[in-house]
Amino acid sequence: QKEVEQDPGPLSVPEGAIVSLNCTYSNSAFQYFMWYRQYSRKGPELLMYTYSSGNKEDGRFTAQVDKSSKYISLFIRDSQPSDSATYLCAMGGEWGGSNYKLTFGKGTLLTVNP
Amino acid sequence: GAGVSQSPSNKVTEKGKDVELRCDPISGHTALYWYRQSLGQGLEFLIYFQGNSAPDKSGLPSDRFSAERTGGSVSTLTIQRTQQEDSAVYLCASRASPYNEQFFGPGTRLTVL
């Protein structure tokens, strides 16, 4: 079993839809969780950073962490064509391990159609 | 402020040649990472520098890969005797201690013919 599983998609939605992106992980030692957005031929851009279970909201984006289920989600409300990108989940901060490393999912390719 | 910069943005080389990729981290960031991103493979950790500590080289795929960081700032990733399987996007990220967030550069797209 891979440490981080993320459905690669592709996911195609109409403009204005609510998008749900998810990752599962197997290592219960992960302490913090991030979502990155990567446009084609660009570097990943940090979108959300969370440290605990629960929800964190930033504008149209909500990050959700459920440590008991080892499951994280990113919700995008009122999706826009400019949200079309690959979304990468990442996690790190392993207790007793290399707590400075991030482990990434493979990314989900999202297209929002006007 | 300025973000992480990388050069060149694209590099095409012939099999067997050596290449050098450069990363300029965000000013004041003491931690620097190199990653490789191949199609369908996600981000693969290569090497980590933190201040004056010995780097974590555990992700380097072979001894053809090496990296250095001079003066705690600029870093160079060197690939010797390049192979076609080295073709990928090489990403650099930096981080300010004691924070966890990593900030990425635009990457160098390496193509080995």
PDB file of C-alpha atoms in Angstrom:
ATOM      1  CA  GLN A   1       0.000   0.000   0.000  1.00  0.00           C
ATOM      2  CA  LYS A   2       1.340   3.407  -0.986  1.00  0.00           C
ATOM      3  CA  GLU A   3       1.788   5.919   1.825  1.00  0.00           C
ATOM      4  CA  VAL A   4      -0.479   8.467   0.145  1.00  0.00           C
ATOM      5  CA  GLU A   5      -3.219   7.591  -2.317  1.00  0.00           C
ATOM      6  CA  GLN A   6      -4.823  10.194  -4.543  1.00  0.00           C
ATOM      7  CA  ASP A   7      -7.162   9.569  -7.458  1.00  0.00           C
ATOM      8  CA  PRO A   8      -5.397  11.004 -10.523  1.00  0.00           C
ATOM      9  CA  GLY A   9      -8.667  11.805 -12.297  1.00  0.00           C
ATOM     10  CA  PRO A  10      -9.047  13.495 -14.658  1.00  0.00           C
ATOM     11  CA  LEU A  11     -11.992  15.280 -13.090  1.00  0.00           C
ATOM     12  CA  SER A  12     -14.122  17.527 -15.303  1.00  0.00           C
ATOM     13  CA  VAL A  13     -16.844  19.772 -13.853  1.00  0.00           C
ATOM     14  CA  PRO A  14     -18.980  22.678 -15.074  1.00  0.00           C
ATOM     15  CA  GLU A  15     -18.253  26.187 -13.867  1.00  0.00           C
ATOM     16  CA  GLY A  16     -19.915  26.888 -10.527  1.00  0.00           C
ATOM     17  CA  ALA A  17     -19.807  23.269  -9.345  1.00  0.00           C
ATOM     18  CA  ILE A  18     -18.542  22.194  -5.938  1.00  0.00           C
ATOM     19  CA  VAL A  19     -15.390  20.129  -6.324  1.00  0.00           C
ATOM     20  CA  SER A  20     -14.212  17.532  -3.829  1.00  0.00           C
ATOM     21  CA  LEU A  21     -10.628  16.294  -3.973  1.00  0.00           C
ATOM     22  CA  ASN A  22      -9.414  13.577  -1.616  1.00  0.00           C
ATOM     23  CA  CYS A  23      -6.378  11.733  -0.341  1.00  0.00           C
ATOM     24  CA  THR A  24      -5.981   8.794   1.977  1.00  0.00           C
ATOM     25  CA  TYR A  25      -2.822   7.897   3.828  1.00  0.00           C
ATOM     26  CA  SER A  26      -1.506   4.963   5.784  1.00  0.00           C
ATOM     27  CA  ASN A  27       1.056   6.557   8.120  1.00  0.00           C
ATOM     28  CA  SER A  28      -0.696   7.713  11.282  1.00  0.00           C
ATOM     29  CA  ALA A  29       2.449   9.612  12.297  1.00  0.00           C
ATOM     30  CA  PHE A  30       1.782  12.442   9.829  1.00  0.00           C
ATOM     31  CA  GLN A  31       1.130  15.645  11.745  1.00  0.00           C
ATOM     32  CA  TYR A  32       0.393  18.286   9.126  1.00  0.00           C
ATOM     33  CA  PHE A  33      -1.277  18.402   5.761  1.00  0.00           C
ATOM     34  CA  MET A  34      -1.083  20.651   2.744  1.00  0.00           C
ATOM     35  CA  TRP A  35      -2.744  21.154  -0.591  1.00  0.00           C
ATOM     36  CA  TYR A  36      -0.811  22.496  -3.543  1.00  0.00           C
ATOM     37  CA  ARG A  37      -2.143  23.695  -6.881  1.00  0.00           C
ATOM     38  CA  GLN A  38       0.019  23.197  -9.944  1.00  0.00           C
ATOM     39  CA  TYR A  39      -0.779  24.829 -13.254  1.00  0.00           C
ATOM     40  CA  SER A  40       0.584  23.249 -16.398  1.00  0.00           C
ATOM     41  CA  ARG A  41       4.335  23.778 -16.726  1.00  0.00           C
ATOM     42  CA  LYS A  42       4.523  25.685 -13.425  1.00  0.00           C
ATOM     43  CA  GLY A  43       5.769  24.833  -9.943  1.00  0.00           C
ATOM     44  CA  PRO A  44       3.344  23.780  -7.180  1.00  0.00           C
ATOM     45  CA  GLU A  45       1.745  26.671  -5.294  1.00  0.00           C
ATOM     46  CA  LEU A  46       0.743  26.231  -1.650  1.00  0.00           C
ATOM     47  CA  LEU A  47      -3.021  26.591  -1.224  1.00  0.00           C
ATOM     48  CA  MET A  48      -3.849  25.313   2.235  1.00  0.00           C
ATOM     49  CA  TYR A  49      -1.963  24.160   5.326  1.00  0.00           C
ATOM     50  CA  THR A  50      -3.626  22.424   8.249  1.00  0.00           C
ATOM     51  CA  TYR A  51      -2.233  20.920  11.406  1.00  0.00           C
ATOM     52  CA  SER A  52      -5.209  19.309  13.117  1.00  0.00           C
ATOM     53  CA  SER A  53      -8.366  17.398  12.408  1.00  0.00           C
ATOM     54  CA  GLY A  54     -11.298  19.531  11.364  1.00  0.00           C
ATOM     55  CA  ASN A  55     -12.002  22.152   8.738  1.00  0.00           C
ATOM     56  CA  LYS A  56     -10.078  25.193   7.601  1.00  0.00           C
ATOM     57  CA  GLU A  57     -11.643  27.675   5.229  1.00  0.00           C
ATOM     58  CA  ASP A  58      -9.983  30.232   2.968  1.00  0.00           C
ATOM     59  CA  GLY A  59     -12.285  31.965   0.529  1.00  0.00           C
ATOM     60  CA  ARG A  60     -13.755  29.371  -1.830  1.00  0.00           C
ATOM     61  CA  PHE A  61     -11.442  26.654  -0.499  1.00  0.00           C
ATOM     62  CA  THR A  62     -12.022  24.397   2.502  1.00  0.00           C
ATOM     63  CA  ALA A  63      -9.503  21.842   3.704  1.00  0.00           C
ATOM     64  CA  GLN A  64     -10.775  19.007   5.849  1.00  0.00           C
ATOM     65  CA  VAL A  65      -8.677  16.552   7.845  1.00  0.00           C
ATOM     66  CA  ASP A  66      -9.916  13.391   9.548  1.00  0.00           C
ATOM     67  CA  LYS A  67      -6.923  11.849  11.309  1.00  0.00           C
ATOM     68  CA  SER A  68      -8.947   8.956  12.710  1.00  0.00           C
ATOM     69  CA  SER A  69      -9.862   7.856   9.184  1.00  0.00           C
ATOM     70  CA  LYS A  70      -6.543   8.989   7.667  1.00  0.00           C
ATOM     71  CA  TYR A  71      -8.452  10.985   5.079  1.00  0.00           C
ATOM     72  CA  ILE A  72      -8.072  14.556   3.868  1.00  0.00           C
ATOM     73  CA  SER A  73     -10.186  16.567   1.466  1.00  0.00           C
ATOM     74  CA  LEU A  74     -10.123  19.848  -0.379  1.00  0.00           C
ATOM     75  CA  PHE A  75     -13.425  21.415  -1.361  1.00  0.00           C
ATOM     76  CA  ILE A  76     -13.683  24.153  -3.958  1.00  0.00           C
ATOM     77  CA  ARG A  77     -16.945  26.104  -4.020  1.00  0.00           C
ATOM     78  CA  ASP A  78     -18.209  28.009  -7.048  1.00  0.00           C
ATOM     79  CA  SER A  79     -15.431  26.541  -9.169  1.00  0.00           C
ATOM     80  CA  GLN A  80     -13.978  28.734 -11.911  1.00  0.00           C
ATOM     81  CA  PRO A  81     -12.140  27.899 -15.144  1.00  0.00           C
ATOM     82  CA  SER A  82      -9.058  29.430 -13.503  1.00  0.00           C
ATOM     83  CA  ASP A  83      -9.189  26.579 -10.953  1.00  0.00           C
ATOM     84  CA  SER A  84      -8.262  24.149 -13.741  1.00  0.00           C
ATOM     85  CA  ALA A  85      -4.973  22.645 -12.571  1.00  0.00           C
ATOM     86  CA  THR A  86      -3.464  19.608 -10.893  1.00  0.00           C
ATOM     87  CA  TYR A  87      -4.067  19.470  -7.151  1.00  0.00           C
ATOM     88  CA  LEU A  88      -1.467  17.739  -4.990  1.00  0.00           C
ATOM     89  CA  CYS A  89      -1.976  16.677  -1.414  1.00  0.00           C
ATOM     90  CA  ALA A  90       1.083  16.538   0.814  1.00  0.00           C
ATOM     91  CA  MET A  91       1.700  15.518   4.385  1.00  0.00           C
ATOM     92  CA  GLY A  92       4.581  15.527   6.795  1.00  0.00           C
ATOM     93  CA  GLY A  93       5.861  16.008  10.295  1.00  0.00           C
ATOM     94  CA  GLU A  94       6.269  12.328  11.151  1.00  0.00           C
ATOM     95  CA  TRP A  95       6.949  11.773  14.804  1.00  0.00           C
ATOM     96  CA  GLY A  96      10.195   9.833  15.169  1.00  0.00           C
ATOM     97  CA  GLY A  97      10.900  10.091  11.462  1.00  0.00           C
ATOM     98  CA  SER A  98      12.132  12.680   8.997  1.00  0.00           C
ATOM     99  CA  ASN A  99       9.738  15.357  10.142  1.00  0.00           C
ATOM    100  CA  TYR A 100      11.045  17.867   7.615  1.00  0.00           C
ATOM    101  CA  LYS A 101       9.976  15.802   4.599  1.00  0.00           C
ATOM    102  CA  LEU A 102       6.713  16.004   2.725  1.00  0.00           C
ATOM    103  CA  THR A 103       5.105  12.948   1.150  1.00  0.00           C
ATOM    104  CA  PHE A 104       3.013  13.840  -1.872  1.00  0.00           C
ATOM    105  CA  GLY A 105       0.060  12.284  -3.601  1.00  0.00           C
ATOM    106  CA  LYS A 106       0.372  11.912  -7.358  1.00  0.00           C
ATOM    107  CA  GLY A 107      -2.102  14.723  -7.982  1.00  0.00           C
ATOM    108  CA  THR A 108      -5.622  15.043  -9.389  1.00  0.00           C
ATOM    109  CA  LEU A 109      -6.067  16.826 -12.716  1.00  0.00           C
ATOM    110  CA  LEU A 110      -9.119  19.110 -12.547  1.00  0.00           C
ATOM    111  CA  THR A 111     -10.770  20.874 -15.483  1.00  0.00           C
ATOM    112  CA  VAL A 112     -13.527  23.407 -14.904  1.00  0.00           C
ATOM    113  CA  ASN A 113     -15.513  23.998 -18.074  1.00  0.00           C
ATOM    114  CA  PRO A 114     -17.049  27.428 -18.746  1.00  0.00           C
TER     115      PRO A 114
ATOM    116  CA  GLY B   1       9.035  39.541  -2.219  1.00  0.00           C
ATOM    117  CA  ALA B   2      10.908  37.351  -4.674  1.00  0.00           C
ATOM    118  CA  GLY B   3      10.031  33.689  -4.727  1.00  0.00           C
ATOM    119  CA  VAL B   4      12.188  30.662  -5.448  1.00  0.00           C
ATOM    120  CA  SER B   5      13.895  30.932  -8.820  1.00  0.00           C
ATOM    121  CA  GLN B   6      15.408  28.166 -10.906  1.00  0.00           C
ATOM    122  CA  SER B   7      17.548  28.140 -14.010  1.00  0.00           C
ATOM    123  CA  PRO B   8      17.507  27.158 -16.737  1.00  0.00           C
ATOM    124  CA  SER B   9      13.753  26.749 -17.243  1.00  0.00           C
ATOM    125  CA  ASN B  10      14.387  24.169 -19.951  1.00  0.00           C
ATOM    126  CA  LYS B  11      17.415  22.047 -20.693  1.00  0.00           C
ATOM    127  CA  VAL B  12      17.864  19.659 -23.589  1.00  0.00           C
ATOM    128  CA  THR B  13      20.979  17.515 -23.502  1.00  0.00           C
ATOM    129  CA  GLU B  14      22.404  14.436 -25.112  1.00  0.00           C
ATOM    130  CA  LYS B  15      22.723  11.145 -23.320  1.00  0.00           C
ATOM    131  CA  GLY B  16      26.031  10.936 -21.484  1.00  0.00           C
ATOM    132  CA  LYS B  17      26.480  14.674 -20.957  1.00  0.00           C
ATOM    133  CA  ASP B  18      26.605  16.338 -17.530  1.00  0.00           C
ATOM    134  CA  VAL B  19      24.060  18.982 -16.540  1.00  0.00           C
ATOM    135  CA  GLU B  20      23.861  21.544 -13.748  1.00  0.00           C
ATOM    136  CA  LEU B  21      20.592  22.927 -12.455  1.00  0.00           C
ATOM    137  CA  ARG B  22      20.468  25.978 -10.237  1.00  0.00           C
ATOM    138  CA  CYS B  23      18.116  27.050  -7.445  1.00  0.00           C
ATOM    139  CA  ASP B  24      17.912  30.413  -5.683  1.00  0.00           C
ATOM    140  CA  PRO B  25      15.763  30.032  -2.555  1.00  0.00           C
ATOM    141  CA  ILE B  26      13.684  32.714  -0.903  1.00  0.00           C
ATOM    142  CA  SER B  27      15.968  35.049   1.024  1.00  0.00           C
ATOM    143  CA  GLY B  28      16.286  33.979   4.645  1.00  0.00           C
ATOM    144  CA  HIS B  29      15.002  30.440   4.085  1.00  0.00           C
ATOM    145  CA  THR B  30      17.444  28.048   5.701  1.00  0.00           C
ATOM    146  CA  ALA B  31      15.922  24.827   4.368  1.00  0.00           C
ATOM    147  CA  LEU B  32      16.169  23.816   0.715  1.00  0.00           C
ATOM    148  CA  TYR B  33      14.794  20.743  -1.065  1.00  0.00           C
ATOM    149  CA  TRP B  34      15.198  19.217  -4.498  1.00  0.00           C
ATOM    150  CA  TYR B  35      12.441  17.069  -5.998  1.00  0.00           C
ATOM    151  CA  ARG B  36      11.949  15.279  -9.283  1.00  0.00           C
ATOM    152  CA  GLN B  37       8.562  15.152 -10.979  1.00  0.00           C
ATOM    153  CA  SER B  38       8.060  12.601 -13.711  1.00  0.00           C
ATOM    154  CA  LEU B  39       4.881  12.082 -15.684  1.00  0.00           C
ATOM    155  CA  GLY B  40       2.454  10.046 -13.620  1.00  0.00           C
ATOM    156  CA  GLN B  41       4.964   9.577 -10.810  1.00  0.00           C
ATOM    157  CA  GLY B  42       4.307  12.484  -8.496  1.00  0.00           C
ATOM    158  CA  LEU B  43       7.004  14.391  -6.640  1.00  0.00           C
ATOM    159  CA  GLU B  44      10.030  12.356  -5.659  1.00  0.00           C
ATOM    160  CA  PHE B  45      12.250  13.702  -2.860  1.00  0.00           C
ATOM    161  CA  LEU B  46      15.925  13.920  -3.838  1.00  0.00           C
ATOM    162  CA  ILE B  47      17.909  15.877  -1.243  1.00  0.00           C
ATOM    163  CA  TYR B  48      17.446  18.259   1.692  1.00  0.00           C
ATOM    164  CA  PHE B  49      19.724  20.995   3.060  1.00  0.00           C
ATOM    165  CA  GLN B  50      19.243  22.725   6.407  1.00  0.00           C
ATOM    166  CA  GLY B  51      21.671  25.427   7.421  1.00  0.00           C
ATOM    167  CA  ASN B  52      25.121  24.014   8.081  1.00  0.00           C
ATOM    168  CA  SER B  53      23.900  20.501   8.871  1.00  0.00           C
ATOM    169  CA  ALA B  54      24.888  17.522   6.767  1.00  0.00           C
ATOM    170  CA  PRO B  55      22.363  17.172   3.912  1.00  0.00           C
ATOM    171  CA  ASP B  56      19.867  14.336   3.724  1.00  0.00           C
ATOM    172  CA  LYS B  57      20.831  12.651   0.457  1.00  0.00           C
ATOM    173  CA  SER B  58      18.612   9.625   0.934  1.00  0.00           C
ATOM    174  CA  GLY B  59      16.484  10.341  -2.148  1.00  0.00           C
ATOM    175  CA  LEU B  60      19.253  10.609  -4.731  1.00  0.00           C
ATOM    176  CA  PRO B  61      18.579   7.765  -7.197  1.00  0.00           C
ATOM    177  CA  SER B  62      22.209   7.023  -8.069  1.00  0.00           C
ATOM    178  CA  ASP B  63      25.751   8.295  -7.568  1.00  0.00           C
ATOM    179  CA  ARG B  64      25.421  10.215 -10.835  1.00  0.00           C
ATOM    180  CA  PHE B  65      23.337  12.716  -8.874  1.00  0.00           C
ATOM    181  CA  SER B  66      24.899  15.219  -6.484  1.00  0.00           C
ATOM    182  CA  ALA B  67      24.003  18.582  -5.046  1.00  0.00           C
ATOM    183  CA  GLU B  68      25.660  21.322  -3.122  1.00  0.00           C
ATOM    184  CA  ARG B  69      24.577  24.465  -1.417  1.00  0.00           C
ATOM    185  CA  THR B  70      27.083  27.261  -1.188  1.00  0.00           C
ATOM    186  CA  GLY B  71      26.977  29.869   1.543  1.00  0.00           C
ATOM    187  CA  GLY B  72      23.658  28.560   2.800  1.00  0.00           C
ATOM    188  CA  SER B  73      21.837  30.040  -0.163  1.00  0.00           C
ATOM    189  CA  VAL B  74      22.126  29.016  -3.828  1.00  0.00           C
ATOM    190  CA  SER B  75      22.060  25.307  -4.604  1.00  0.00           C
ATOM    191  CA  THR B  76      23.207  23.365  -7.655  1.00  0.00           C
ATOM    192  CA  LEU B  77      21.989  19.906  -8.603  1.00  0.00           C
ATOM    193  CA  THR B  78      24.414  18.088 -10.890  1.00  0.00           C
ATOM    194  CA  ILE B  79      23.578  15.028 -12.946  1.00  0.00           C
ATOM    195  CA  GLN B  80      26.559  13.294 -14.515  1.00  0.00           C
ATOM    196  CA  ARG B  81      26.418  11.066 -17.575  1.00  0.00           C
ATOM    197  CA  THR B  82      22.734  11.760 -18.107  1.00  0.00           C
ATOM    198  CA  GLN B  83      20.418   8.941 -19.149  1.00  0.00           C
ATOM    199  CA  GLN B  84      17.045   9.141 -20.895  1.00  0.00           C
ATOM    200  CA  GLU B  85      15.296   8.095 -17.697  1.00  0.00           C
ATOM    201  CA  ASP B  86      16.607  11.289 -16.076  1.00  0.00           C
ATOM    202  CA  SER B  87      14.181  13.289 -18.240  1.00  0.00           C
ATOM    203  CA  ALA B  88      11.791  14.991 -15.815  1.00  0.00           C
ATOM    204  CA  VAL B  89      10.986  18.297 -14.185  1.00  0.00           C
ATOM    205  CA  TYR B  90      13.371  19.120 -11.352  1.00  0.00           C
ATOM    206  CA  LEU B  91      11.790  21.272  -8.674  1.00  0.00           C
ATOM    207  CA  CYS B  92      13.424  23.191  -5.880  1.00  0.00           C
ATOM    208  CA  ALA B  93      11.611  24.305  -2.730  1.00  0.00           C
ATOM    209  CA  SER B  94      12.654  26.359   0.261  1.00  0.00           C
ATOM    210  CA  ARG B  95      11.301  26.694   3.766  1.00  0.00           C
ATOM    211  CA  ALA B  96      11.816  29.081   6.651  1.00  0.00           C
ATOM    212  CA  SER B  97      12.551  27.471   9.981  1.00  0.00           C
ATOM    213  CA  PRO B  98      10.681  26.639  12.157  1.00  0.00           C
ATOM    214  CA  TYR B  99       7.745  26.617   9.754  1.00  0.00           C
ATOM    215  CA  ASN B 100       6.595  23.635   7.731  1.00  0.00           C
ATOM    216  CA  GLU B 101       5.368  25.209   4.526  1.00  0.00           C
ATOM    217  CA  GLN B 102       7.545  24.618   1.483  1.00  0.00           C
ATOM    218  CA  PHE B 103       7.560  27.097  -1.395  1.00  0.00           C
ATOM    219  CA  PHE B 104       8.422  25.855  -4.843  1.00  0.00           C
ATOM    220  CA  GLY B 105      10.226  27.316  -7.792  1.00  0.00           C
ATOM    221  CA  PRO B 106       8.970  26.988 -11.371  1.00  0.00           C
ATOM    222  CA  GLY B 107      11.165  23.979 -12.088  1.00  0.00           C
ATOM    223  CA  THR B 108      13.685  22.999 -14.738  1.00  0.00           C
ATOM    224  CA  ARG B 109      12.375  20.720 -17.476  1.00  0.00           C
ATOM    225  CA  LEU B 110      15.200  18.369 -18.431  1.00  0.00           C
ATOM    226  CA  THR B 111      15.049  16.381 -21.643  1.00  0.00           C
ATOM    227  CA  VAL B 112      17.750  13.824 -22.353  1.00  0.00           C
ATOM    228  CA  LEU B 113      17.892  12.760 -25.996  1.00  0.00           C
TER     229      LEU B 113
END
